[in-house]
Amino acid sequence: MDLAQCSLNSVTVRGAGFTEVADLAEQWGFGGVGLWRDVFDGVDMAGTSARLRRSGLRVTSVCRGGMFPQPTARLRREALDDNRVAVDQAHALGADCLVLVCGAAHGDLPGARRQVHDGVVELEPYARAAGVRLAVEPMHPMMASTRSVITSLSEANDLIEAIDSDIVGIALDSYHVWWDAALQQQIARAGNRLFSVQLADWVTPIHGELSSRGMPGEGCIDMTGFVADCRKSGYSGLVEVEILSDRWWAADPKVAVQAAANGVAAI
């Protein structure tokens, strides 16, 4: 795969600042960057946007909004306020989408899922006014208690169809969904509601639910087939490399980016 059709997600080189992430992406020929919000700390957003325009790098995603299920009304209001800040940041950068990590269960799984639905519905008008698309990210079921109660692409499709907004779609990460026997059919069902496609490989043994991922080609996922299915469904955007890995975080960022580039080039 041509690196110009790929995006380097900042978490792949966690700890690198915005300028270093942008420089590495530009040096290796990536077409864009996906940005976690920690890289904005202390950074002038206008200057950040100008830096990206000069380099021609596209912002494929901002991560993250979401975390809608909360045990109290006060915490739900605080989550909504933070989501609006995230929308503003995505707008300032002209990002393709704001990724929604929907939030964990708090002892009431059906109730948490209702709060996700209601939270996205409440955020939607603010995002629409800002011209920002919202991308629900289905996560692996092991993360239902910590990060998201939306645990399959089928569930995510059900959610966005129920909300029925042209600015609410899906961020699809190979790491979270590769195991699903219905994946091909559900990707086709998502169609033009795929707003983001992300790559990370499944490497065993898992030593941590969050940070055991591998570069494309290091694990057992059919990355070529996954990308082909997403393209067949109509996805035409850049494909992100988003690797949360203790092993790769310990490496020099230049080495990690080279591994990411080599991995996607083989797809």
Tab-separated table of C-alpha atoms in Angstrom:
chain	number	residue	atom	x	y	z
A	1	MET	CA	0.000	0.000	0.000
A	2	ASP	CA	1.294	3.445	-0.941
A	3	LEU	CA	2.222	5.445	2.179
A	4	ALA	CA	0.561	8.498	0.641
A	5	GLN	CA	-2.709	6.614	1.188
A	6	CYS	CA	-1.858	6.014	4.841
A	7	SER	CA	-1.878	8.053	8.019
A	8	LEU	CA	0.452	7.892	11.030
A	9	ASN	CA	-1.469	7.965	14.296
A	10	SER	CA	0.346	9.878	17.022
A	11	VAL	CA	-0.154	7.138	19.622
A	12	THR	CA	2.102	4.869	17.556
A	13	VAL	CA	4.955	7.093	18.750
A	14	ARG	CA	3.432	7.969	22.130
A	15	GLY	CA	5.435	10.619	23.939
A	16	ALA	CA	6.413	12.411	20.748
A	17	GLY	CA	5.076	15.951	20.527
A	18	PHE	CA	2.962	17.263	17.694
A	19	THR	CA	5.907	18.687	15.742
A	20	GLU	CA	7.844	15.412	15.901
A	21	VAL	CA	4.799	13.385	14.837
A	22	ALA	CA	4.185	15.694	11.870
A	23	ASP	CA	7.869	15.702	10.922
A	24	LEU	CA	8.082	11.892	11.002
A	25	ALA	CA	4.919	11.513	8.926
A	26	GLU	CA	6.198	14.001	6.373
A	27	GLN	CA	9.681	12.462	6.197
A	28	TRP	CA	8.327	8.976	5.521
A	29	GLY	CA	5.718	10.108	2.999
A	30	PHE	CA	2.536	9.429	4.956
A	31	GLY	CA	-0.439	11.311	3.573
A	32	GLY	CA	-1.822	12.254	6.955
A	33	VAL	CA	-1.754	12.039	10.717
A	34	GLY	CA	-4.250	10.849	13.282
A	35	LEU	CA	-3.931	12.859	16.475
A	36	TRP	CA	-4.661	11.917	20.052
A	37	ARG	CA	-5.606	14.947	22.082
A	38	ASP	CA	-2.585	14.740	24.388
A	39	VAL	CA	-0.411	16.145	21.572
A	40	PHE	CA	-2.415	19.396	21.753
A	41	ASP	CA	-1.354	20.142	25.333
A	42	GLY	CA	0.316	23.539	25.342
A	43	VAL	CA	0.115	23.787	21.551
A	44	ASP	CA	-1.397	26.733	19.701
A	45	MET	CA	-4.168	25.229	17.572
A	46	ALA	CA	-3.934	27.917	14.895
A	47	GLY	CA	-0.212	27.288	14.542
A	48	THR	CA	-0.788	23.536	14.492
A	49	SER	CA	-3.318	23.855	11.701
A	50	ALA	CA	-0.988	26.109	9.715
A	51	ARG	CA	1.890	23.612	10.129
A	52	LEU	CA	-0.276	20.837	8.724
A	53	ARG	CA	-1.450	22.920	5.772
A	54	ARG	CA	2.151	23.792	4.864
A	55	SER	CA	3.142	20.124	4.808
A	56	GLY	CA	0.009	18.921	3.043
A	57	LEU	CA	-0.713	16.439	5.817
A	58	ARG	CA	-4.372	15.564	6.272
A	59	VAL	CA	-5.773	15.023	9.777
A	60	THR	CA	-7.587	11.713	9.471
A	61	SER	CA	-8.918	11.641	13.027
A	62	VAL	CA	-8.866	13.277	16.425
A	63	CYS	CA	-9.061	10.880	19.369
A	64	ARG	CA	-11.009	10.945	21.501
A	65	GLY	CA	-14.495	11.990	22.388
A	66	GLY	CA	-17.093	9.751	23.969
A	67	MET	CA	-17.084	8.283	27.498
A	68	PHE	CA	-20.820	8.903	27.656
A	69	PRO	CA	-21.907	6.445	30.381
A	70	GLN	CA	-21.360	8.096	33.754
A	71	PRO	CA	-22.800	7.263	37.188
A	72	THR	CA	-24.051	10.796	37.962
A	73	ALA	CA	-25.701	13.666	36.124
A	74	ARG	CA	-22.791	15.954	37.003
A	75	LEU	CA	-20.266	13.599	35.429
A	76	ARG	CA	-22.435	13.241	32.343
A	77	ARG	CA	-22.471	17.044	31.950
A	78	GLU	CA	-18.694	17.149	32.354
A	79	ALA	CA	-18.306	14.462	29.691
A	80	LEU	CA	-20.519	16.441	27.309
A	81	ASP	CA	-18.471	19.587	27.946
A	82	ASP	CA	-15.261	17.699	27.155
A	83	ASN	CA	-16.818	16.288	23.995
A	84	ARG	CA	-17.614	19.810	22.830
A	85	VAL	CA	-13.965	20.789	23.367
A	86	ALA	CA	-12.936	17.768	21.302
A	87	VAL	CA	-15.330	18.813	18.526
A	88	ASP	CA	-13.806	22.308	18.567
A	89	GLN	CA	-10.312	20.824	18.243
A	90	ALA	CA	-11.350	18.576	15.368
A	91	HIS	CA	-12.940	21.573	13.664
A	92	ALA	CA	-9.817	23.717	14.103
A	93	LEU	CA	-7.720	21.028	12.416
A	94	GLY	CA	-10.195	20.187	9.653
A	95	ALA	CA	-10.129	16.551	10.804
A	96	ASP	CA	-11.957	13.875	8.857
A	97	CYS	CA	-13.700	12.816	12.064
A	98	LEU	CA	-13.730	12.814	15.843
A	99	VAL	CA	-13.384	9.244	17.121
A	100	LEU	CA	-15.819	8.310	19.886
A	101	VAL	CA	-14.562	5.791	22.436
A	102	CYS	CA	-18.036	5.364	23.771
A	103	GLY	CA	-17.421	4.535	27.424
A	104	ALA	CA	-17.589	1.670	29.877
A	105	ALA	CA	-20.341	-0.023	31.839
A	106	HIS	CA	-20.884	1.116	35.432
A	107	GLY	CA	-22.785	-1.884	36.754
A	108	ASP	CA	-25.674	-1.452	34.308
A	109	LEU	CA	-24.758	-2.641	30.831
A	110	PRO	CA	-28.118	-1.928	29.110
A	111	GLY	CA	-28.235	1.462	30.825
A	112	ALA	CA	-24.697	2.258	29.683
A	113	ARG	CA	-25.650	1.475	26.103
A	114	ARG	CA	-28.659	3.761	26.369
A	115	GLN	CA	-26.389	6.531	27.679
A	116	VAL	CA	-24.119	6.053	24.656
A	117	HIS	CA	-27.067	6.452	22.295
A	118	ASP	CA	-28.392	9.485	24.162
A	119	GLY	CA	-24.929	11.049	24.462
A	120	VAL	CA	-24.235	10.828	20.723
A	121	VAL	CA	-27.697	12.242	19.975
A	122	GLU	CA	-27.045	15.155	22.350
A	123	LEU	CA	-23.612	15.879	20.857
A	124	GLU	CA	-24.736	15.588	17.226
A	125	PRO	CA	-26.191	19.121	16.776
A	126	TYR	CA	-23.036	20.720	18.186
A	127	ALA	CA	-20.845	18.613	15.887
A	128	ARG	CA	-23.082	19.379	12.899
A	129	ALA	CA	-22.812	23.111	13.519
A	130	ALA	CA	-19.020	22.752	13.606
A	131	GLY	CA	-18.912	20.595	10.471
A	132	VAL	CA	-17.346	17.674	12.360
A	133	ARG	CA	-18.229	14.032	11.728
A	134	LEU	CA	-18.530	11.681	14.707
A	135	ALA	CA	-17.090	8.165	14.354
A	136	VAL	CA	-18.227	5.504	16.819
A	137	GLU	CA	-15.436	2.991	17.422
A	138	PRO	CA	-16.545	-0.565	18.241
A	139	MET	CA	-14.032	-2.169	20.571
A	140	HIS	CA	-13.041	-5.697	21.492
A	141	PRO	CA	-15.413	-7.201	24.078
A	142	MET	CA	-12.623	-7.392	26.678
A	143	MET	CA	-12.831	-3.604	26.919
A	144	ALA	CA	-16.523	-3.371	27.860
A	145	SER	CA	-15.677	-2.754	31.524
A	146	THR	CA	-13.021	-0.115	30.879
A	147	ARG	CA	-13.500	1.664	27.564
A	148	SER	CA	-16.561	0.841	25.510
A	149	VAL	CA	-19.830	-1.047	25.747
A	150	ILE	CA	-20.070	-1.008	21.935
A	151	THR	CA	-18.268	-4.295	21.348
A	152	SER	CA	-18.898	-5.339	17.747
A	153	LEU	CA	-19.347	-3.782	14.342
A	154	SER	CA	-22.908	-5.123	14.295
A	155	GLU	CA	-23.664	-3.178	17.483
A	156	ALA	CA	-22.069	-0.040	16.058
A	157	ASN	CA	-24.109	-0.401	12.866
A	158	ASP	CA	-27.288	-0.800	14.925
A	159	LEU	CA	-26.407	2.351	16.886
A	160	ILE	CA	-25.689	4.614	13.927
A	161	GLU	CA	-28.729	3.360	12.046
A	162	ALA	CA	-30.897	4.146	15.079
A	163	ILE	CA	-29.397	7.661	15.318
A	164	ASP	CA	-29.779	8.128	11.541
A	165	SER	CA	-27.507	11.119	11.014
A	166	ASP	CA	-25.249	11.631	8.021
A	167	ILE	CA	-22.483	12.932	10.302
A	168	VAL	CA	-22.476	9.887	12.620
A	169	GLY	CA	-20.510	6.909	11.342
A	170	ILE	CA	-17.886	4.376	12.347
A	171	ALA	CA	-14.168	4.245	13.097
A	172	LEU	CA	-13.105	0.667	12.369
A	173	ASP	CA	-9.908	-0.713	13.908
A	174	SER	CA	-8.735	-4.146	12.733
A	175	TYR	CA	-7.498	-5.000	16.243
A	176	HIS	CA	-10.963	-4.779	17.744
A	177	VAL	CA	-13.039	-6.558	15.112
A	178	TRP	CA	-10.865	-9.061	13.215
A	179	TRP	CA	-12.306	-12.054	15.122
A	180	ASP	CA	-15.926	-11.459	14.048
A	181	ALA	CA	-17.383	-14.192	11.795
A	182	ALA	CA	-19.791	-11.617	10.337
A	183	LEU	CA	-17.134	-8.949	9.759
A	184	GLN	CA	-17.266	-8.947	5.960
A	185	GLN	CA	-21.039	-8.592	5.917
A	186	GLN	CA	-21.011	-5.893	8.588
A	187	ILE	CA	-18.352	-3.867	6.740
A	188	ALA	CA	-20.553	-4.000	3.650
A	189	ARG	CA	-23.511	-2.928	5.797
A	190	ALA	CA	-21.561	0.076	7.118
A	191	GLY	CA	-20.817	1.205	3.560
A	192	ASN	CA	-20.260	4.945	3.298
A	193	ARG	CA	-20.679	5.301	7.064
A	194	LEU	CA	-17.065	4.141	7.489
A	195	PHE	CA	-15.376	7.405	8.437
A	196	SER	CA	-12.049	5.971	9.631
A	197	VAL	CA	-10.131	2.732	9.060
A	198	GLN	CA	-7.283	1.859	11.419
A	199	LEU	CA	-4.708	-0.921	11.433
A	200	ALA	CA	-3.132	-2.752	14.359
A	201	ASP	CA	-2.241	-6.440	14.482
A	202	TRP	CA	-3.202	-9.042	17.101
A	203	VAL	CA	-0.082	-10.501	18.688
A	204	THR	CA	-0.225	-13.181	21.363
A	205	PRO	CA	0.243	-13.601	24.227
A	206	ILE	CA	-1.730	-10.551	25.324
A	207	HIS	CA	0.032	-8.923	28.275
A	208	GLY	CA	-2.344	-5.961	28.554
A	209	GLU	CA	-5.711	-5.264	26.986
A	210	LEU	CA	-4.637	-1.809	25.823
A	211	SER	CA	-0.983	-2.021	24.872
A	212	SER	CA	-0.203	-5.411	23.315
A	213	ARG	CA	-0.756	-4.517	19.670
A	214	GLY	CA	1.588	-5.214	16.803
A	215	MET	CA	2.556	-3.460	13.619
A	216	PRO	CA	0.728	-4.698	10.505
A	217	GLY	CA	2.177	-8.079	9.588
A	218	GLU	CA	3.413	-8.962	13.078
A	219	GLY	CA	0.331	-10.908	14.107
A	220	CYS	CA	-2.524	-13.062	12.844
A	221	ILE	CA	-4.870	-10.545	11.157
A	222	ASP	CA	-5.398	-10.633	7.393
A	223	MET	CA	-4.647	-6.950	6.881
A	224	THR	CA	-4.810	-7.157	3.102
A	225	GLY	CA	-8.285	-8.667	3.231
A	226	PHE	CA	-9.447	-6.216	5.891
A	227	VAL	CA	-8.382	-3.176	3.863
A	228	ALA	CA	-9.806	-4.685	0.677
A	229	ASP	CA	-13.192	-5.237	2.351
A	230	CYS	CA	-13.241	-1.638	3.581
A	231	ARG	CA	-12.350	-0.323	0.116
A	232	LYS	CA	-14.995	-2.530	-1.469
A	233	SER	CA	-17.601	-1.072	0.890
A	234	GLY	CA	-16.781	2.403	-0.429
A	235	TYR	CA	-14.163	3.677	2.002
A	236	SER	CA	-11.853	6.028	0.117
A	237	GLY	CA	-10.025	7.780	2.944
A	238	LEU	CA	-6.516	7.309	4.272
A	239	VAL	CA	-5.817	4.189	6.331
A	240	GLU	CA	-4.323	4.897	9.759
A	241	VAL	CA	-1.606	2.932	11.509
A	242	GLU	CA	-2.558	3.140	15.195
A	243	ILE	CA	-0.331	0.929	17.365
A	244	LEU	CA	-0.716	0.909	21.136
A	245	SER	CA	2.275	-1.170	22.194
A	246	ASP	CA	4.557	-1.119	25.207
A	247	ARG	CA	7.246	-2.706	23.053
A	248	TRP	CA	7.055	-0.127	20.296
A	249	TRP	CA	6.650	2.774	22.739
A	250	ALA	CA	10.002	1.761	24.236
A	251	ALA	CA	11.658	1.989	20.813
A	252	ASP	CA	13.099	5.094	19.201
A	253	PRO	CA	10.227	6.874	17.379
A	254	LYS	CA	12.159	6.719	14.106
A	255	VAL	CA	12.457	2.931	14.432
A	256	ALA	CA	8.745	2.603	15.234
A	257	VAL	CA	7.730	4.689	12.226
A	258	GLN	CA	10.017	2.673	9.962
A	259	ALA	CA	8.334	-0.522	11.210
A	260	ALA	CA	4.898	1.021	10.593
A	261	ALA	CA	5.914	2.058	7.081
A	262	ASN	CA	7.308	-1.397	6.310
A	263	GLY	CA	4.156	-3.045	7.645
A	264	VAL	CA	1.689	-1.089	5.525
A	265	ALA	CA	3.904	-1.268	2.447
A	266	ALA	CA	3.457	-5.046	2.513
A	267	ILE	CA	-0.355	-4.869	2.413
